[in-house]
XYZ file of C-alpha atoms in Angstrom:
713
model
C -11.657 -66.904 -41.422
C -9.280 -65.874 -38.695
C -8.608 -62.541 -40.346
C -12.311 -61.813 -40.765
C -12.978 -62.727 -37.132
C -10.353 -60.283 -35.874
C -11.764 -57.463 -37.935
C -15.279 -58.140 -36.715
C -14.107 -58.195 -33.101
C -12.307 -54.908 -33.580
C -15.442 -53.413 -35.066
C -17.486 -54.570 -32.118
C -15.253 -52.527 -29.819
C -15.095 -49.421 -32.029
C -18.840 -48.738 -32.145
C -19.306 -47.930 -28.396
C -16.217 -45.743 -28.401
C -17.721 -43.683 -31.200
C -20.982 -43.337 -29.327
C -19.218 -42.053 -26.214
C -16.486 -39.899 -27.761
C -14.573 -37.544 -25.479
C -16.632 -34.481 -24.604
C -15.364 -31.242 -26.124
C -13.663 -28.758 -23.803
C -13.924 -24.991 -24.042
C -11.420 -22.987 -22.010
C -12.462 -19.443 -21.195
C -10.136 -16.643 -20.182
C -10.328 -14.170 -17.362
C -11.643 -10.799 -18.528
C -8.766 -8.388 -19.062
C -10.921 -5.319 -18.411
C -14.359 -4.347 -17.149
C -17.269 -5.423 -19.374
C -20.212 -3.132 -19.981
C -23.266 -5.344 -20.418
C -25.047 -3.570 -23.294
C -25.950 -6.356 -25.743
C -23.328 -5.207 -28.234
C -20.265 -7.225 -27.166
C -17.756 -4.628 -28.358
C -15.798 -4.175 -25.119
C -12.053 -4.666 -25.506
C -12.138 -7.697 -23.220
C -14.214 -9.691 -25.737
C -11.337 -9.659 -28.269
C -9.625 -12.426 -26.271
C -12.735 -14.676 -26.341
C -13.044 -16.826 -29.501
C -16.401 -17.018 -31.282
C -17.596 -20.632 -31.151
C -20.362 -21.875 -33.412
C -23.652 -23.363 -32.248
C -23.913 -25.412 -35.433
C -24.850 -29.071 -34.827
C -28.430 -29.954 -35.901
C -30.420 -31.610 -33.158
C -31.547 -35.152 -33.971
C -34.361 -35.038 -36.541
C -34.762 -31.235 -36.514
C -33.962 -28.482 -38.994
C -32.854 -24.879 -38.519
C -33.186 -23.279 -41.928
C -31.690 -19.794 -41.689
C -30.541 -19.446 -38.096
C -26.863 -19.456 -37.101
C -25.199 -18.402 -33.875
C -21.884 -18.046 -32.071
C -21.151 -17.735 -28.381
C -18.300 -16.131 -26.443
C -17.549 -16.507 -22.746
C -15.296 -14.801 -20.176
C -15.117 -14.646 -16.386
C -13.763 -12.520 -13.568
C -13.575 -13.061 -9.817
C -17.345 -12.795 -9.367
C -19.092 -13.228 -12.709
C -19.502 -15.396 -15.789
C -19.988 -13.333 -18.979
C -21.809 -14.720 -22.031
C -22.340 -13.105 -25.431
C -24.573 -14.891 -27.963
C -24.844 -13.440 -31.473
C -27.601 -14.890 -33.677
C -27.892 -14.483 -37.448
C -31.534 -14.999 -38.423
C -33.369 -13.869 -41.578
C -36.675 -13.589 -39.718
C -36.755 -12.732 -36.011
C -39.980 -14.089 -34.476
C -41.616 -14.004 -31.077
C -44.616 -16.342 -30.812
C -46.529 -16.014 -27.552
C -48.608 -19.125 -28.131
C -46.228 -21.504 -26.383
C -43.041 -22.004 -24.492
C -40.939 -23.056 -27.492
C -42.664 -20.958 -30.202
C -40.639 -18.331 -32.058
C -36.846 -17.853 -31.949
C -34.733 -18.247 -28.859
C -31.527 -19.620 -27.386
C -30.751 -21.491 -24.185
C -27.622 -21.951 -22.060
C -27.398 -24.986 -19.769
C -24.887 -25.228 -16.895
C -24.101 -28.198 -14.673
C -22.563 -27.155 -11.356
C -20.429 -29.323 -9.056
C -22.595 -32.234 -7.910
C -24.721 -32.259 -11.074
C -25.454 -35.818 -12.285
C -25.306 -36.135 -16.103
C -28.794 -36.841 -17.411
C -30.605 -35.426 -14.375
C -31.838 -32.488 -16.437
C -32.012 -28.716 -16.040
C -34.364 -29.094 -13.098
C -31.633 -30.744 -11.024
C -30.587 -28.894 -7.840
C -27.121 -28.354 -9.286
C -28.222 -27.369 -12.803
C -29.039 -23.984 -14.263
C -30.808 -22.843 -17.430
C -30.596 -19.334 -18.913
C -32.472 -18.325 -22.052
C -33.368 -15.366 -24.204
C -36.390 -14.998 -26.479
C -36.047 -13.034 -29.697
C -38.021 -9.860 -30.413
C -38.845 -9.152 -26.769
C -40.357 -5.793 -25.890
C -41.609 -3.813 -22.905
C -44.818 -1.799 -22.843
C -43.129 0.769 -20.603
C -40.288 0.870 -18.134
C -42.096 -1.259 -15.568
C -44.578 -3.577 -17.361
C -43.345 -6.723 -19.081
C -44.842 -7.993 -22.341
C -47.326 -10.723 -21.473
C -45.384 -13.853 -22.372
C -45.567 -16.841 -20.103
C -44.150 -20.337 -20.231
C -46.215 -23.459 -19.641
C -45.992 -22.920 -15.904
C -47.434 -19.398 -16.063
C -44.036 -17.876 -15.217
C -43.184 -14.574 -16.858
C -40.284 -14.872 -19.344
C -37.433 -12.375 -19.499
C -37.999 -9.820 -22.257
C -34.532 -8.243 -22.339
C -34.877 -5.119 -24.476
C -32.820 -3.095 -22.020
C -30.594 -4.221 -19.191
C -32.527 -6.094 -16.494
C -31.357 -7.769 -13.310
C -32.978 -10.938 -11.986
C -31.531 -12.950 -9.094
C -27.888 -12.142 -9.744
C -28.259 -12.169 -13.543
C -27.936 -8.975 -15.611
C -28.657 -9.142 -19.334
C -29.315 -6.955 -22.360
C -31.122 -7.859 -25.619
C -30.124 -6.207 -28.893
C -31.938 -6.669 -32.214
C -29.203 -6.361 -34.816
C -29.182 -5.831 -38.587
C -28.520 -9.538 -39.129
C -30.573 -10.986 -36.284
C -30.356 -10.486 -32.527
C -27.889 -10.760 -29.647
C -27.887 -11.308 -25.892
C -25.205 -10.345 -23.388
C -25.297 -11.886 -19.900
C -23.463 -11.167 -16.656
C -24.162 -14.127 -14.370
C -22.985 -13.521 -10.821
C -21.543 -16.478 -8.923
C -24.430 -16.032 -6.441
C -26.675 -17.501 -9.173
C -24.253 -20.435 -9.523
C -24.068 -21.660 -5.920
C -21.190 -19.211 -5.297
C -18.769 -21.314 -7.279
C -15.182 -20.014 -7.010
C -13.914 -19.353 -10.533
C -10.390 -18.876 -9.209
C -10.127 -22.453 -7.908
C -12.681 -24.558 -9.794
C -11.351 -26.647 -12.645
C -14.474 -26.914 -14.796
C -18.257 -26.858 -15.120
C -20.544 -28.601 -17.612
C -22.399 -26.609 -20.286
C -24.234 -26.581 -23.618
C -26.066 -24.130 -25.906
C -29.251 -24.585 -27.922
C -30.479 -22.306 -30.714
C -34.132 -22.520 -31.880
C -35.382 -21.019 -35.166
C -39.166 -21.381 -35.354
C -40.604 -18.907 -37.840
C -44.066 -20.421 -38.469
C -46.395 -18.774 -35.981
C -48.626 -21.227 -34.129
C -47.058 -24.261 -35.779
C -47.663 -27.006 -33.210
C -47.310 -27.070 -29.460
C -43.669 -26.885 -28.318
C -42.293 -27.169 -31.847
C -38.522 -27.324 -31.950
C -36.070 -26.714 -34.773
C -32.717 -26.613 -33.046
C -28.978 -26.430 -33.373
C -26.682 -27.136 -30.446
C -23.051 -26.764 -29.515
C -22.621 -30.363 -28.315
C -25.654 -32.527 -27.466
C -27.119 -33.522 -30.822
C -29.563 -36.070 -29.399
C -27.452 -39.025 -30.539
C -25.707 -39.381 -27.174
C -26.548 -40.951 -23.833
C -29.090 -38.817 -21.885
C -29.626 -36.781 -25.082
C -33.333 -37.232 -25.774
C -33.952 -33.636 -24.659
C -31.371 -31.082 -23.650
C -33.560 -29.636 -20.888
C -34.822 -32.846 -19.289
C -31.736 -35.052 -19.656
C -28.756 -32.789 -20.169
C -25.570 -34.319 -21.490
C -23.079 -31.490 -21.366
C -19.699 -30.434 -22.710
C -16.902 -29.201 -20.420
C -16.248 -25.565 -19.600
C -12.758 -24.958 -18.149
C -11.470 -21.784 -16.512
C -8.054 -20.509 -17.505
C -6.085 -19.659 -14.386
C -4.092 -16.473 -14.726
C -0.721 -16.919 -13.112
C -0.387 -13.979 -10.724
C 3.213 -12.924 -10.356
C 4.599 -12.510 -6.883
C 3.477 -9.280 -5.311
C 6.194 -6.634 -5.367
C 7.828 -5.756 -2.067
C 8.986 -2.278 -1.096
C 11.170 -1.922 1.973
C 10.806 1.357 3.861
C 13.989 2.543 5.505
C 14.165 4.194 8.897
C 14.461 7.979 8.679
C 17.992 9.138 9.540
C 16.997 12.693 10.504
C 13.910 14.775 11.241
C 11.580 15.502 8.302
C 9.850 18.851 7.874
C 6.447 18.444 6.207
C 6.460 21.247 3.636
C 5.565 19.488 0.374
C 9.086 19.991 -0.976
C 10.669 16.634 -0.117
C 14.133 18.192 0.116
C 15.062 17.085 3.634
C 18.313 15.155 3.854
C 16.452 12.077 5.103
C 14.723 11.611 1.725
C 18.107 10.995 0.038
C 18.065 7.372 1.264
C 14.500 6.683 0.027
C 14.360 5.463 -3.594
C 11.924 7.107 -5.999
C 9.519 4.422 -7.240
C 7.315 4.944 -10.285
C 3.506 4.826 -10.304
C 3.489 3.761 -13.960
C 1.158 0.835 -14.707
C -1.996 1.764 -16.646
C -5.200 0.622 -14.972
C -7.191 -1.867 -17.074
C -8.856 -0.100 -19.996
C -7.816 3.389 -18.900
C -5.342 5.936 -20.243
C -3.197 8.535 -18.511
C -1.715 10.707 -21.263
C 0.635 13.211 -19.655
C 0.667 12.322 -15.949
C 3.635 10.601 -14.279
C 4.480 10.169 -10.631
C 6.969 8.710 -8.164
C 6.624 7.956 -4.473
C 9.114 7.753 -1.626
C 8.506 6.374 1.853
C 10.332 6.443 5.197
C 9.409 5.653 8.782
C 10.502 6.391 12.315
C 9.271 4.992 15.614
C 5.923 6.778 15.401
C 5.295 7.831 11.804
C 5.090 6.731 8.194
C 6.354 9.445 5.824
C 5.181 9.608 2.206
C 6.309 11.945 -0.572
C 4.488 11.808 -3.918
C 5.845 13.895 -6.803
C 3.564 14.240 -9.835
C 4.552 15.544 -13.260
C 1.477 16.755 -15.103
C 1.234 19.125 -18.071
C -2.161 20.431 -16.895
C -3.009 20.496 -13.175
C -6.793 20.402 -12.821
C -9.269 20.524 -9.957
C -12.860 19.765 -10.926
C -15.339 20.176 -8.075
C -18.248 18.530 -9.893
C -17.518 14.983 -8.732
C -15.483 12.735 -6.463
C -13.049 11.521 -9.146
C -12.944 14.644 -11.312
C -9.675 16.439 -11.954
C -6.202 15.236 -10.987
C -5.413 13.383 -7.782
C -3.512 10.520 -6.201
C -4.495 7.919 -3.625
C -2.562 5.747 -1.181
C -4.192 2.548 0.078
C -2.957 0.685 3.164
C -4.040 -2.715 4.446
C -3.335 -3.107 8.170
C -2.994 -6.383 10.093
C -6.303 -8.227 9.820
C -7.188 -6.695 6.441
C -8.751 -9.235 4.063
C -7.532 -8.896 0.434
C -10.415 -7.741 -1.714
C -12.453 -6.332 1.169
C -11.873 -2.780 -0.046
C -10.772 0.515 1.449
C -13.909 0.612 3.591
C -12.704 -2.426 5.561
C -12.108 -1.881 9.285
C -8.407 -2.572 8.829
C -7.919 -0.566 5.629
C -6.946 3.071 5.161
C -7.121 5.444 2.217
C -5.188 8.715 1.937
C -5.514 11.023 -1.054
C -4.570 14.432 -2.346
C -6.422 16.479 -4.955
C -4.396 18.703 -7.264
C -4.778 22.482 -7.373
C -6.368 22.763 -3.934
C -6.669 26.158 -2.279
C -7.891 27.750 0.965
C -9.945 30.911 1.119
C -8.187 31.902 4.323
C -6.387 30.220 7.150
C -9.525 28.564 8.491
C -12.001 28.027 5.638
C -11.603 25.129 3.235
C -12.465 25.375 -0.437
C -15.927 23.854 -0.911
C -15.165 20.512 -2.515
C -17.129 17.479 -1.476
C -17.071 13.845 -2.494
C -20.169 11.818 -3.340
C -20.941 11.427 0.357
C -20.955 15.155 1.061
C -17.706 14.886 3.016
C -15.262 17.763 2.724
C -12.068 16.774 0.906
C -8.630 17.849 2.116
C -7.379 20.902 0.262
C -3.758 20.867 1.423
C -2.073 24.073 0.200
C -0.110 24.333 3.421
C 0.515 21.739 6.078
C -2.720 20.565 7.702
C -3.381 18.009 10.429
C -6.391 15.679 10.342
C -6.788 12.757 12.744
C -3.096 12.025 13.146
C -2.181 12.911 9.559
C -0.093 15.964 8.721
C 0.346 16.857 5.061
C 1.465 19.647 2.771
C 0.606 20.356 -0.879
C 3.064 22.020 -3.232
C 2.328 23.072 -6.815
C 5.650 22.663 -8.598
C 7.045 23.916 -11.882
C 6.137 20.696 -13.699
C 3.162 19.426 -11.679
C 2.375 19.061 -7.969
C 3.567 17.205 -4.890
C 2.195 15.972 -1.563
C 4.143 15.169 1.601
C 2.473 13.155 4.370
C 3.371 12.388 7.967
C 1.010 9.619 9.083
C 1.095 8.970 12.794
C 0.743 5.349 13.893
C -2.397 6.478 15.753
C -4.054 6.706 12.319
C -2.872 3.151 11.555
C -4.266 1.294 14.577
C -1.031 2.070 16.469
C 0.955 -0.417 14.433
C 4.530 -0.855 15.732
C 6.927 -0.127 12.852
C 9.820 -1.578 14.856
C 8.228 -5.017 15.197
C 5.729 -5.441 12.330
C 6.884 -7.421 9.334
C 4.765 -5.822 6.613
C 1.584 -4.028 5.559
C -0.330 -4.034 2.270
C -0.236 -0.927 0.075
C -0.797 0.553 -3.372
C -0.818 3.933 -5.104
C -3.175 5.297 -7.763
C -2.568 8.385 -9.916
C -5.500 9.972 -11.779
C -5.065 12.456 -14.628
C -8.463 13.847 -15.636
C -8.113 17.210 -17.341
C -11.481 17.566 -19.110
C -13.673 19.489 -16.657
C -17.106 17.933 -16.186
C -16.275 14.919 -18.358
C -18.561 12.175 -17.035
C -19.470 11.200 -13.494
C -16.558 9.611 -11.670
C -14.347 9.501 -14.759
C -11.090 7.643 -14.187
C -7.854 7.649 -16.146
C -5.397 5.997 -13.819
C -1.938 4.636 -13.334
C -1.050 2.456 -10.356
C 1.991 1.025 -8.649
C 0.697 -2.558 -8.576
C -2.990 -3.367 -9.040
C -3.561 -3.023 -12.780
C -7.102 -4.365 -12.719
C -6.014 -7.703 -14.222
C -5.720 -9.360 -10.822
C -8.149 -11.100 -8.525
C -10.231 -8.537 -6.578
C -8.948 -5.869 -8.964
C -12.139 -4.462 -10.459
C -11.618 -1.249 -8.484
C -8.692 -0.341 -6.254
C -10.951 1.340 -3.693
C -13.702 -1.268 -3.434
C -11.681 -4.461 -3.862
C -8.083 -3.721 -3.015
C -5.407 -6.167 -4.056
C -2.235 -4.765 -2.492
C 1.522 -4.993 -2.806
C 3.711 -5.573 0.257
C 5.278 -2.805 2.316
C 8.093 -4.028 4.549
C 9.858 -2.077 7.284
C 13.630 -2.050 7.624
C 14.657 -3.570 10.908
C 18.077 -2.726 12.327
C 18.424 -4.638 15.551
C 21.541 -4.241 17.671
C 22.571 -7.322 19.635
C 23.328 -6.320 23.223
C 26.885 -7.631 22.979
C 27.724 -5.419 19.999
C 27.442 -2.156 21.909
C 30.875 -0.749 22.768
C 31.783 -0.559 26.440
C 33.933 2.180 27.936
C 35.259 1.648 31.453
C 36.238 4.803 33.355
C 38.511 5.008 36.388
C 38.146 6.813 39.659
C 40.086 10.098 39.648
C 43.382 9.727 41.494
C 43.534 13.425 42.414
C 41.386 16.534 42.523
C 40.452 18.043 39.152
C 40.263 21.775 38.510
C 37.616 22.535 35.910
C 39.377 25.110 33.700
C 38.916 23.801 30.165
C 42.570 22.702 29.780
C 42.440 19.063 30.912
C 46.057 19.185 32.167
C 45.576 17.829 35.689
C 47.595 14.724 36.549
C 44.410 12.719 37.079
C 43.567 12.908 33.368
C 46.692 10.805 32.570
C 44.755 7.705 33.632
C 41.884 8.431 31.227
C 42.450 7.278 27.625
C 41.539 9.656 24.790
C 38.711 8.067 22.788
C 37.800 9.311 19.303
C 34.399 10.684 18.267
C 34.987 9.590 14.693
C 32.021 7.783 13.101
C 30.114 9.814 10.460
C 26.391 10.058 11.151
C 24.238 8.444 8.437
C 24.195 10.618 5.290
C 26.206 13.485 6.847
C 29.749 14.819 6.449
C 32.145 16.472 8.868
C 35.017 17.886 6.794
C 37.640 19.269 9.155
C 36.327 18.551 12.659
C 37.827 15.867 14.919
C 37.387 15.218 18.616
C 38.340 12.985 21.534
C 36.737 12.534 24.931
C 38.089 11.484 28.335
C 36.051 10.578 31.413
C 36.718 10.033 35.134
C 34.629 9.925 38.310
C 34.880 10.387 42.061
C 32.425 9.810 44.906
C 30.154 12.682 43.857
C 30.991 13.709 40.289
C 31.400 12.589 36.697
C 34.236 14.423 34.868
C 34.293 14.883 31.098
C 36.956 16.500 28.916
C 36.225 16.977 25.195
C 39.034 18.256 22.948
C 38.092 19.327 19.433
C 40.368 19.985 16.489
C 38.621 22.312 14.036
C 40.099 24.550 11.307
C 37.257 27.082 11.612
C 35.502 27.587 14.953
C 32.026 29.019 14.288
C 29.147 30.243 16.421
C 25.935 30.937 14.494
C 23.168 32.421 16.633
C 20.436 31.991 14.005
C 19.382 28.495 15.023
C 19.627 25.654 17.529
C 21.978 23.466 15.440
C 23.920 26.228 13.656
C 27.686 26.533 14.024
C 30.017 24.084 15.810
C 29.096 22.168 18.955
C 29.219 18.856 20.778
C 26.654 16.923 22.805
C 26.852 14.254 25.511
C 23.848 11.951 26.050
C 23.377 9.883 29.218
C 20.790 7.201 29.952
C 20.263 6.711 33.699
C 18.812 3.630 35.433
C 15.248 3.166 34.155
C 15.983 4.791 30.792
C 14.234 3.003 27.905
C 16.380 2.681 24.758
C 14.840 4.742 21.973
C 12.810 6.958 24.299
C 14.968 10.002 23.518
C 16.868 12.623 25.497
C 13.584 14.040 26.781
C 12.915 10.846 28.747
C 12.631 11.206 32.543
C 15.770 9.138 32.989
C 17.804 10.703 30.172
C 20.176 13.665 30.229
C 21.751 15.824 27.526
C 24.773 18.121 28.002
C 26.170 20.300 25.216
C 28.605 23.066 24.473
C 28.575 25.551 21.608
C 31.879 26.705 20.142
C 33.066 30.346 20.306
C 30.869 31.306 23.261
C 31.586 34.568 25.120
C 30.313 36.596 28.089
C 29.743 40.330 28.044
C 30.821 40.506 31.662
C 31.000 38.231 34.640
C 27.213 37.972 35.006
C 25.571 38.539 31.615
C 25.332 35.738 29.083
C 25.647 36.286 25.342
C 22.134 36.376 23.839
C 21.856 32.993 22.150
C 18.621 31.044 22.413
C 17.426 27.700 21.084
C 14.061 27.123 19.347
C 12.266 27.158 22.695
C 13.630 30.561 23.769
C 15.894 28.942 26.389
C 19.319 30.518 26.970
C 22.188 28.268 25.849
C 25.327 27.760 27.943
C 28.141 30.137 26.901
C 31.064 28.627 28.850
C 34.083 30.984 28.580
C 35.081 30.455 32.202
C 33.872 27.969 34.748
C 30.108 28.240 35.320
C 27.729 26.215 37.472
C 24.175 25.358 36.335
C 21.986 22.907 38.249
C 24.823 20.791 39.581
C 26.961 21.127 36.445
C 30.223 23.080 36.414
C 31.972 23.591 33.075
C 34.661 25.626 31.362
C 35.189 26.493 27.694
C 38.648 26.981 26.166
C 39.380 28.116 22.610
C 42.661 26.378 21.774
C 45.267 26.834 19.049
C 43.818 23.853 17.122
C 40.123 24.304 17.940
C 38.250 24.376 21.245
C 37.721 22.301 24.394
C 35.119 21.793 27.117
C 35.658 20.426 30.615
C 32.652 19.315 32.678
C 32.126 18.388 36.325
C 28.663 16.812 36.554
C 27.493 16.332 40.124
C 25.451 13.235 40.912
C 22.614 15.604 41.906
C 22.206 16.289 38.167
C 22.070 12.518 37.547
C 19.266 11.481 39.948
C 21.901 11.060 42.725
C 23.246 7.914 41.152
C 25.844 6.204 43.389
C 29.045 5.820 41.375
C 30.471 3.507 44.052
C 27.773 0.860 43.554
C 26.296 1.381 40.081
C 27.505 -1.012 37.433
C 26.937 1.079 34.297
C 25.111 3.922 32.533
C 24.326 4.419 28.847
C 26.043 7.208 26.874
C 27.061 8.655 23.504
C 28.808 11.734 22.067
C 27.984 13.817 18.992
C 30.277 16.364 17.299
C 28.811 18.905 14.835
C 30.923 20.937 12.397
C 28.742 23.521 10.648
C 30.853 26.436 9.405
C 28.547 28.091 6.855
C 26.632 30.759 8.745
C 22.863 30.595 8.184
C 23.141 27.432 6.054
C 19.678 25.843 6.284
C 17.358 25.358 9.238
C 18.712 22.835 11.715
C 21.595 21.745 9.448
C 23.640 18.850 10.828
C 27.062 17.512 9.829
C 27.961 15.105 12.615
C 30.370 12.525 13.899
C 29.505 10.255 16.834
C 31.159 7.811 19.175
C 28.609 5.022 18.671
C 25.174 5.708 17.187
C 25.762 6.242 13.461
C 22.090 6.467 12.516
C 22.065 2.948 11.043
C 20.875 1.390 14.310
C 17.504 0.722 15.845
C 16.009 3.948 17.319
C 18.796 5.874 15.578
C 16.905 8.308 13.363
C 18.074 11.158 15.647
C 20.373 10.841 18.652
C 18.331 13.368 20.639
C 14.830 12.043 19.939
C 15.507 8.300 19.799
C 18.779 7.548 21.573
C 20.545 4.238 21.110
C 23.486 4.400 23.518
C 26.793 2.704 24.251
C 27.690 1.414 27.736
C 29.674 3.351 30.358
C 31.021 1.203 33.203
C 32.682 2.347 36.423
C 36.010 0.774 37.367
C 35.792 -0.055 41.079
C 39.434 -1.122 41.527
C 41.534 0.809 44.104
C 44.446 2.898 42.868
C 46.501 2.047 46.055
C 47.546 -1.531 46.922
C 46.829 -2.768 50.445
C 49.878 -4.000 52.481
C 50.674 -7.652 52.107
C 49.311 -9.537 55.107
C 50.818 -12.700 56.539
């Protein structure tokens, strides 16, 4: 008896557990590509969605020849549903709400109470009747439910309150495809929600007029044998719909280095500065698109005021198609500025879009080729360098494709400070569309980052999801700057270019020996010495150079040296053109025709350069040039009148640096530079160019007396 009792007790506990078995769970994936709602369900994205049968007979009912499967996917904003019904006879019966063939989808949103029914505030019901038609494009077939509400026909795509759907009568039955926007689902967030509740019902009622509200149904889950299951609509007991969360890898980061030298915007990208900028591929296919023969790389640099971009595209056929905004070949750069909201799109207040169309031309120097986007706005042609709202760019059609070079002033980027900002958002898109007139807004794209499989990624322009662009910061702690202390001259100095006066013995020879970033000085070496008296700063520069060259063809041609001085009030990084900055220089191998006429040698601005064979005075500066056995030398006497009448007796320090250039190939490139410096190597803050953004060492003035006072008792 004891054994029988135990078995009976066990049975008593098993029965309820069978009645309330665990609800089935269906996990749906995020759509891998855009879905075209056409009632066919053949888009590539549907291949990842399993077909699940609606195959459980509802309690006491019979579906004779009707079978169905459903598939579901989601993206950031929509739930997609495809229902495919196999039915030997497809019937629409207008006599009642449940007559004829149909299917229903039930959804329980957060806050839905199981059993409350489809009329609950947090419940939704979507359905599709078979064999629906339209009389014309505007008039629905007269088919009403019990409440006199018009039912959705669904022959072609229709949109109702955030729901788009298409009906398709197939060879084997019929199908419905739905795109249900989250706005129709209380704006549920598919990216964060764990699950919803759901069920499907299929009705196959082929006897016309057979009873009011007749039902012959199959379901996915609620068979009518469960709690709340007397009627799926009025007391929904639902299965669980879970949302697969796609792990999004960390966004790539690209660090933009500070430009070491000036960049000429010519579309060639051959300036020395570009040598430090890595070439990064734009190589990820956009979801569902194909770029056959187009490849591209980008490079980026910055200075205090500009972002520089060079895009080099290899393309077997370079095409411009004027018939639409996205026709032909092009590239785009997207930037998200501080305050940009991911997914807000390129039209956001804090977003920017820059693009270049391939094969652009100009009719003349003033008239653009007529090429407009969808909004009737003229597009940038870009054959030669053009400036538009702070953006200078140049287009170059190369042997194997085309290239664009951009100089984007910070004024076009909300005056962002590249020296202090941590990062911006960015991405690149390359389009290769070589079939002229092939579809409106056709797109075959590669990108740097946003492949279309990410949140917000349905379209780079309209919902930008961006990588991270960081800016190289090279900060120089104040204590790291070298300090040179100069003495007061012990005797008078004759400025003759020889530096042999006794006073110079007290001034150490200091080397100008640090290579400037990315440059090479082969056989040039130099030292400087400095002294001062009550009214003057004295400088002697002695250069050892195997070949002493003067090249009149440009401002930086041939051999030369420069001295930069920052006076009180000078702002580091402001450049030699600052009100409180001074620049002094001497070109090698200078001569005079006579005692009064200078050699004709001008800089880019048409200003005469200092020759310096014998002592000359210019605006408070006296100097002498001397071509020596080993090279050449300059001796300067700079009166305080040329230095804002600074008082050497009381001032503590000035800022300074030296540059030596050794350029012996006559006519070798515009503005060529091979330099050594005393301090600013081009790897420091503000150091992209000593002249335009000076970062200077410290020059102090030794106030000690050279003669001891008598000992007093």
